[in-house]
Short mmCIF file of C-alpha atoms in Angstrom, two decimals:
data_model
loop_
_atom_site.label_atom_id
_atom_site.label_comp_id
_atom_site.label_asym_id
_atom_site.label_seq_id
_atom_site.Cartn_x
_atom_site.Cartn_y
_atom_site.Cartn_z
CA MET A 22 6.72 17.79 24.08
CA ASP A 23 7.47 20.11 21.16
CA ASN A 24 3.92 21.13 20.15
CA SER A 25 5.13 22.04 16.67
CA ARG A 26 5.58 18.34 16.02
CA CYS A 27 2.05 17.32 17.06
CA ASN A 28 -1.24 19.05 16.29
CA HIS A 29 -3.14 17.51 19.19
CA SER A 30 -3.41 18.43 22.85
CA TYR A 31 -3.98 15.81 25.53
CA ASN A 32 -5.87 16.34 28.77
CA SER A 33 -6.43 12.96 30.42
CA VAL A 34 -4.67 11.42 33.38
CA PHE A 35 -2.20 9.92 30.89
CA LYS A 36 -1.47 13.27 29.22
CA THR A 37 2.24 13.29 30.11
CA GLU A 38 2.78 9.62 29.20
CA ILE A 39 1.12 10.06 25.80
CA GLU A 40 3.13 13.17 24.99
CA ASN A 41 6.40 11.57 26.09
CA TYR A 42 5.61 8.42 24.09
CA ILE A 43 4.95 10.41 20.91
CA GLU A 44 8.12 12.41 21.40
CA LEU A 45 10.11 9.21 21.93
CA LYS A 46 8.74 7.58 18.74
CA ILE A 47 9.46 10.67 16.65
CA ASN A 48 12.98 10.96 18.02
CA LEU A 49 13.58 7.31 17.15
CA GLY A 50 12.76 8.11 13.53
CA HIS A 51 9.23 6.72 13.29
CA THR A 52 6.96 8.50 10.81
CA PHE A 53 4.13 8.56 13.36
CA ILE A 54 1.58 10.52 11.32
CA GLY A 55 -1.82 9.06 12.24
CA GLU A 56 -0.92 7.60 15.64
CA PRO A 57 -1.09 10.90 17.62
CA TYR A 58 -4.72 11.31 16.54
CA MET A 59 -5.51 7.68 17.43
CA LEU A 60 -4.11 8.24 20.90
CA LYS A 61 -6.08 11.50 21.05
CA THR A 62 -9.32 9.48 20.71
CA LEU A 63 -8.22 7.41 23.72
CA ASP A 64 -7.34 10.55 25.64
CA ASP A 65 -10.74 12.10 24.83
CA TYR A 66 -12.54 8.93 25.92
CA LEU A 67 -10.70 8.86 29.24
CA CYS A 68 -11.78 12.46 29.81
CA LEU A 69 -15.35 11.65 28.78
CA ILE A 70 -15.69 8.90 31.39
CA ASN A 71 -13.81 10.96 34.00
CA HIS A 72 -11.12 8.31 34.29
CA SER A 73 -8.69 9.42 37.03
CA GLU A 74 -6.68 6.26 37.80
CA LYS A 75 -3.28 5.59 36.28
CA VAL A 76 -4.56 2.19 35.22
CA LEU A 77 -6.01 1.09 31.88
CA SER A 78 -8.21 -1.95 32.48
CA ALA A 79 -9.82 -4.23 29.88
CA PRO A 80 -13.32 -2.71 30.38
CA VAL A 81 -11.95 0.79 29.85
CA ILE A 82 -10.11 -0.13 26.64
CA GLU A 83 -13.05 -2.16 25.31
CA GLY A 84 -15.28 0.83 26.03
CA TRP A 85 -12.94 3.06 24.04
CA GLN A 86 -12.90 0.57 21.14
CA GLY A 87 -16.69 0.47 21.16
CA SER A 88 -16.89 4.28 21.06
CA LEU A 89 -14.84 4.54 17.86
CA GLN A 90 -17.72 3.76 15.46
CA LYS A 91 -15.37 2.93 12.64
CA HIS A 92 -14.83 0.09 10.17
CA ASP A 93 -13.43 -3.10 11.70
CA ASN A 94 -10.10 -2.71 9.90
CA THR A 95 -9.77 0.86 11.17
CA ILE A 96 -10.42 -0.30 14.73
CA VAL A 97 -7.63 -2.87 14.26
CA ARG A 98 -5.26 -0.02 13.34
CA TYR A 99 -6.29 2.04 16.37
CA THR A 100 -5.95 -1.01 18.62
CA THR A 101 -2.48 -1.77 17.24
CA THR A 102 -1.39 1.78 18.08
CA TYR A 103 -2.81 1.45 21.59
CA ARG A 104 -1.14 -1.96 22.09
CA ARG A 105 2.28 -0.41 21.46
CA PHE A 106 1.49 2.40 23.86
CA ALA A 107 0.28 -0.11 26.49
CA ILE A 108 3.50 -2.11 26.18
CA HIS A 109 5.38 1.16 26.73
CA LEU A 110 3.27 1.91 29.82
CA ASN A 111 3.87 -1.57 31.24
CA ALA A 112 7.60 -1.04 30.79
CA LEU A 113 7.25 2.15 32.86
CA GLY A 114 5.49 0.22 35.62
CA TYR A 115 1.87 1.19 34.85
CA GLU A 116 -0.87 -1.41 34.63
CA ALA A 117 -2.26 -1.30 31.09
CA TYR A 118 -4.40 -3.96 29.44
CA ILE A 119 -2.93 -5.35 26.20
CA PRO A 120 -5.69 -6.61 23.85
CA ILE A 121 -5.28 -9.49 21.40
CA ASN A 122 -3.48 -8.40 18.25
CA ASN A 123 -6.18 -9.14 15.68
CA ARG A 124 -5.20 -9.16 12.02
CA TYR A 125 -6.92 -7.09 9.38
CA LYS A 126 -9.98 -8.54 7.69
CA HIS A 127 -9.18 -8.41 4.00
CA ASP A 128 -12.72 -9.05 2.83
CA PHE A 129 -12.75 -6.70 -0.13
CA LYS A 130 -12.64 -8.07 -3.66
CA PRO A 131 -10.42 -5.96 -5.91
CA HIS A 132 -11.06 -6.06 -9.62
CA ILE A 133 -8.58 -8.29 -11.44
CA PHE A 134 -8.20 -7.17 -15.04
CA THR A 135 -8.82 -9.83 -17.66
CA GLU A 136 -6.50 -10.23 -20.65
CA ASN A 137 -9.15 -8.58 -22.83
CA GLU A 138 -9.52 -5.63 -20.45
CA LEU A 139 -5.76 -5.13 -20.29
CA GLU A 140 -5.55 -5.12 -24.07
CA ARG A 141 -8.33 -2.51 -24.27
CA ILE A 142 -6.71 -0.42 -21.53
CA PHE A 143 -3.32 -0.42 -23.26
CA ASN A 144 -4.92 0.46 -26.60
CA ALA A 145 -6.89 3.31 -25.01
CA SER A 146 -3.73 4.58 -23.28
CA ASP A 147 -1.82 4.54 -26.55
CA ASN A 148 -4.49 6.77 -28.12
CA LEU A 149 -4.87 9.32 -25.30
CA THR A 150 -5.17 12.95 -26.25
CA THR A 151 -4.73 15.96 -23.98
CA LYS A 152 -5.58 19.65 -23.94
CA MET A 153 -2.42 20.29 -21.91
CA PRO A 154 0.43 20.12 -24.44
CA PHE A 155 3.05 21.05 -21.83
CA ILE A 156 2.56 17.63 -20.21
CA ASN A 157 3.69 14.59 -22.20
CA THR A 158 0.55 12.61 -21.28
CA PRO A 159 0.19 10.73 -24.62
CA ILE A 160 3.74 9.43 -24.19
CA THR A 161 4.07 9.21 -20.41
CA PHE A 162 0.78 7.61 -19.35
CA PRO A 163 1.00 4.52 -21.65
CA VAL A 164 4.44 3.76 -20.18
CA LEU A 165 3.22 4.34 -16.61
CA VAL A 166 0.36 1.81 -16.87
CA ARG A 167 2.72 -0.77 -18.36
CA VAL A 168 5.23 -0.24 -15.53
CA LEU A 169 2.44 -0.56 -12.93
CA PHE A 170 1.16 -3.79 -14.43
CA GLY A 171 4.50 -5.22 -15.56
CA CYS A 172 6.21 -4.77 -12.18
CA GLY A 173 3.30 -4.64 -9.71
CA LEU A 174 4.47 -1.31 -8.29
CA ARG A 175 2.56 0.94 -5.95
CA ILE A 176 1.67 4.18 -7.76
CA SER A 177 3.91 6.22 -5.44
CA GLU A 178 6.85 3.92 -6.21
CA ALA A 179 6.37 4.35 -9.95
CA LEU A 180 5.91 8.12 -9.89
CA HIS A 181 9.03 8.66 -7.74
CA LEU A 182 11.37 6.78 -10.06
CA LYS A 183 14.40 8.71 -11.20
CA LEU A 184 16.07 8.15 -14.54
CA LYS A 185 19.01 6.47 -12.82
CA ASP A 186 16.60 4.01 -11.17
CA VAL A 187 15.51 2.56 -14.53
CA ARG A 188 18.48 0.36 -15.34
CA ILE A 189 17.81 -0.88 -18.84
CA ASP A 190 21.15 -2.71 -19.22
CA GLU A 191 20.49 -4.70 -16.04
CA GLY A 192 16.78 -5.11 -16.75
CA VAL A 193 15.71 -3.84 -13.31
CA LEU A 194 14.07 -0.95 -11.50
CA PHE A 195 15.62 0.34 -8.29
CA ILE A 196 12.81 1.30 -5.88
CA ARG A 197 13.98 3.79 -3.26
CA ASN A 198 12.53 4.43 0.19
CA ALA A 199 9.33 2.47 -0.46
CA LYS A 200 6.75 1.47 2.15
CA GLY A 201 8.54 0.75 5.42
CA LYS A 202 11.43 2.96 4.23
CA LYS A 203 12.94 0.02 2.35
CA ASP A 204 14.77 -0.10 -0.97
CA ARG A 205 14.40 -3.04 -3.35
CA ILE A 206 15.36 -4.14 -6.85
CA VAL A 207 12.55 -5.18 -9.21
CA PRO A 208 13.35 -7.16 -12.38
CA MET A 209 11.56 -6.20 -15.61
CA HIS A 210 10.45 -8.33 -18.53
CA PRO A 211 12.57 -7.70 -21.67
CA SER A 212 9.51 -6.30 -23.46
CA LEU A 213 9.06 -3.69 -20.72
CA CYS A 214 12.77 -2.86 -20.89
CA GLU A 215 12.34 -2.15 -24.59
CA ILE A 216 9.32 0.10 -23.91
CA CYS A 217 11.26 2.02 -21.26
CA SER A 218 14.23 2.33 -23.60
CA LEU A 219 12.05 3.86 -26.33
CA TYR A 220 10.47 6.18 -23.78
CA ILE A 221 13.90 7.36 -22.58
CA ARG A 222 14.91 8.16 -26.15
CA ALA A 223 11.71 10.16 -26.64
CA ILE A 224 11.72 12.06 -23.33
CA HIS A 225 15.13 11.97 -21.72
CA MET A 226 17.76 12.58 -24.40
CA ASN A 227 19.00 15.66 -22.53
CA SER A 228 18.17 14.57 -18.99
CA SER A 229 20.50 13.92 -16.07
CA ALA A 230 20.52 10.76 -13.96
CA ASP A 231 18.70 12.48 -11.09
CA ASP A 232 15.81 13.71 -13.23
CA CYS A 233 12.29 12.31 -12.72
CA PHE A 234 11.54 9.34 -14.95
CA PHE A 235 7.91 10.51 -15.26
CA PRO A 236 8.34 14.30 -15.31
CA SER A 237 5.57 16.87 -15.16
CA ARG A 238 5.64 19.68 -17.74
CA SER A 239 9.26 19.29 -18.85
CA THR A 240 12.41 17.52 -17.76
CA ARG A 241 13.97 20.91 -16.94
CA ASP A 242 11.49 21.40 -14.08
CA ASN A 243 12.39 18.00 -12.59
CA ILE A 244 8.94 17.70 -10.96
CA TYR A 245 7.11 14.38 -10.74
CA VAL A 246 3.70 13.97 -12.33
CA THR A 247 1.08 13.75 -9.59
CA GLN A 248 -1.18 10.93 -8.48
CA SER A 249 -4.20 13.09 -9.30
CA TRP A 250 -2.92 13.36 -12.88
CA ALA A 251 -2.52 9.59 -13.05
CA HIS A 252 -5.98 8.89 -11.58
CA TYR A 253 -7.61 11.42 -13.92
CA ASN A 254 -6.10 9.79 -16.97
CA LEU A 255 -6.90 6.28 -15.74
CA LYS A 256 -10.56 7.29 -15.45
CA LYS A 257 -10.49 8.56 -19.06
CA VAL A 258 -8.81 5.38 -20.26
CA LEU A 259 -11.21 3.06 -18.43
CA GLU A 260 -14.19 4.91 -19.89
CA ILE A 261 -12.74 4.61 -23.40
CA ALA A 262 -11.89 0.93 -22.80
CA GLY A 263 -15.37 0.18 -21.45
CA VAL A 264 -14.16 -1.05 -18.04
CA ASP A 265 -16.72 -0.51 -15.28
CA LEU A 266 -15.53 2.11 -12.78
CA SER A 267 -18.19 1.57 -10.17
CA LYS A 268 -18.12 -0.05 -6.75
CA ASN A 269 -20.57 -2.97 -6.79
CA ASP A 270 -21.02 -3.61 -3.04
CA ASP A 271 -19.38 -3.17 0.35
CA ASN A 272 -16.77 -5.84 -0.42
CA ASN A 273 -15.77 -4.35 -3.77
CA ARG A 274 -13.79 -1.19 -4.41
CA ALA A 275 -13.95 1.01 -7.46
CA VAL A 276 -11.26 0.32 -10.06
CA SER A 277 -8.08 2.30 -9.40
CA LEU A 278 -4.39 2.35 -10.29
CA HIS A 279 -3.75 -0.14 -7.47
CA ASN A 280 -5.71 -2.77 -9.41
CA PHE A 281 -2.72 -3.15 -11.72
CA ARG A 282 -0.73 -4.31 -8.67
CA HIS A 283 -3.49 -6.75 -7.66
CA THR A 284 -3.68 -8.08 -11.21
CA PHE A 285 0.10 -8.47 -11.42
CA ALA A 286 0.16 -10.48 -8.19
CA VAL A 287 -2.64 -12.85 -9.18
CA LYS A 288 -1.24 -13.44 -12.66
CA SER A 289 2.26 -13.92 -11.24
CA LEU A 290 1.02 -16.68 -8.94
CA ALA A 291 -0.81 -18.25 -11.86
CA ASN A 292 2.31 -18.14 -14.05
CA GLN A 293 4.49 -19.66 -11.32
CA GLN A 294 1.97 -22.40 -10.65
CA ALA A 295 1.75 -23.15 -14.39
CA ALA A 296 5.56 -23.38 -14.44
CA GLY A 297 5.44 -25.97 -11.66
CA ILE A 298 6.73 -23.67 -8.90
CA ASP A 299 5.23 -24.73 -5.58
CA CYS A 300 3.44 -22.21 -3.32
CA TYR A 301 6.15 -22.83 -0.70
CA TYR A 302 8.47 -20.92 -3.01
CA SER A 303 6.18 -18.70 -5.11
CA VAL A 304 4.58 -16.84 -2.18
CA PRO A 305 7.91 -15.75 -0.57
CA ILE A 306 9.28 -14.85 -4.02
CA LEU A 307 6.26 -12.67 -4.79
CA SER A 308 6.33 -11.18 -1.28
CA THR A 309 9.91 -10.00 -1.77
CA TYR A 310 9.18 -8.73 -5.28
CA LEU A 311 6.18 -6.68 -4.12
CA GLY A 312 8.01 -5.29 -1.11
CA HIS A 313 5.63 -6.76 1.47
CA GLU A 314 6.75 -6.72 5.09
CA ASN A 315 5.88 -10.41 5.43
CA ILE A 316 4.14 -13.18 3.48
CA TYR A 317 0.75 -12.57 5.09
CA GLY A 318 0.06 -9.64 2.79
CA THR A 319 0.99 -11.80 -0.19
CA GLU A 320 -1.07 -14.82 0.88
CA ARG A 321 -4.19 -12.71 0.38
CA TYR A 322 -3.66 -13.03 -3.36
CA LEU A 323 -4.05 -16.80 -3.12
CA GLN A 324 -7.63 -16.14 -2.03
CA LEU A 325 -8.27 -13.82 -4.97
CA THR A 326 -7.57 -16.47 -7.58
CA SER A 327 -10.54 -18.81 -7.09
CA GLU A 328 -12.59 -16.98 -9.70
CA TYR A 329 -9.74 -16.99 -12.19
CA TYR A 330 -7.41 -19.91 -11.51
CA GLN A 331 -9.04 -22.70 -9.50
CA SER A 332 -5.90 -24.85 -9.70
CA ILE A 333 -4.02 -22.36 -7.50
CA ILE A 334 -6.60 -22.70 -4.75
CA GLU A 335 -6.14 -26.45 -4.77
CA LYS A 336 -2.37 -25.99 -4.47
CA SER A 337 -2.70 -23.35 -1.75
CA SER A 338 -4.79 -25.65 0.46
CA ALA A 339 -1.86 -28.01 0.92
CA TYR A 340 0.42 -25.01 1.43
CA SER A 341 -1.72 -23.65 4.28
CA GLU A 342 -2.17 -27.03 5.93
CA CYS A 343 1.58 -27.35 6.34
CA ILE A 344 1.88 -23.91 7.92
CA PHE A 345 -0.84 -24.02 10.58
CA PRO A 346 -1.28 -26.74 13.20
CA GLU A 347 -4.36 -28.94 13.06
CA GLY A 348 -7.35 -27.25 14.64
CA LEU A 349 -6.17 -23.69 13.93
CA LEU A 350 -7.20 -23.46 10.29
#
């Protein structure tokens, strides 16, 4: 294996198979960033227990899982990586135990912004000041938070927009190379189109189509503003708006830019339900809009609405009952 493409060395009985597997995945175009380290933990465990057989039994793998000492969801990720490697080993003729493919436990409770909080956040954003005049923060950040909330984008998707991707005449954003290396088209509300149009007139009168929509310093540099810049200004805005930044317990996460995406999803489901659109249709629609790989990631938002929109929970019960056979709910 080309060691320049992997920062880990492997020493177990499966050293060659792990290295060849990583090389194969990389050559096939997989990103494969965290997986080499995950397989390194397996390799280290096999060395620790002096495992010398070219067999990976259930007790061995369960022992490795137990040695990880990580959060349940992290162990699911490690196990998923191992499962794929085990399938590869089986295809090569080795005996490798394949554990059950457990799903993530989405037990956290993200903060969903109320209408009052959103109003205070937008007002605070509109009145931001900065000691860095070379960055257009007072103009750029208010538009960014409205794009995040109005379209439910991931922060990376918003920051990597180019001017040509904001298609005002069509009323859409073109999201390039998003999660899963997929492109998608995201419709915008007419009010957001108008905001983006005003922003373009203020910032991009002399820009080219390939320039960053949210530029750092000046449009001539064609450098995106950073996530650290966005998080720093969100913290300032939330403090001004009086929105609690803290993490309340193990199932809650501190407020972040991603909460605009959560809020968009919950409010979108509420709006579709209020318009009489059944969950059979609203969940797949929202899944496509958000760029989820499948509807399972979107169905989580049905569970987040009980505190805000009880009627959706009642609708989602019938939706779930028709998906899963009796006895599996």
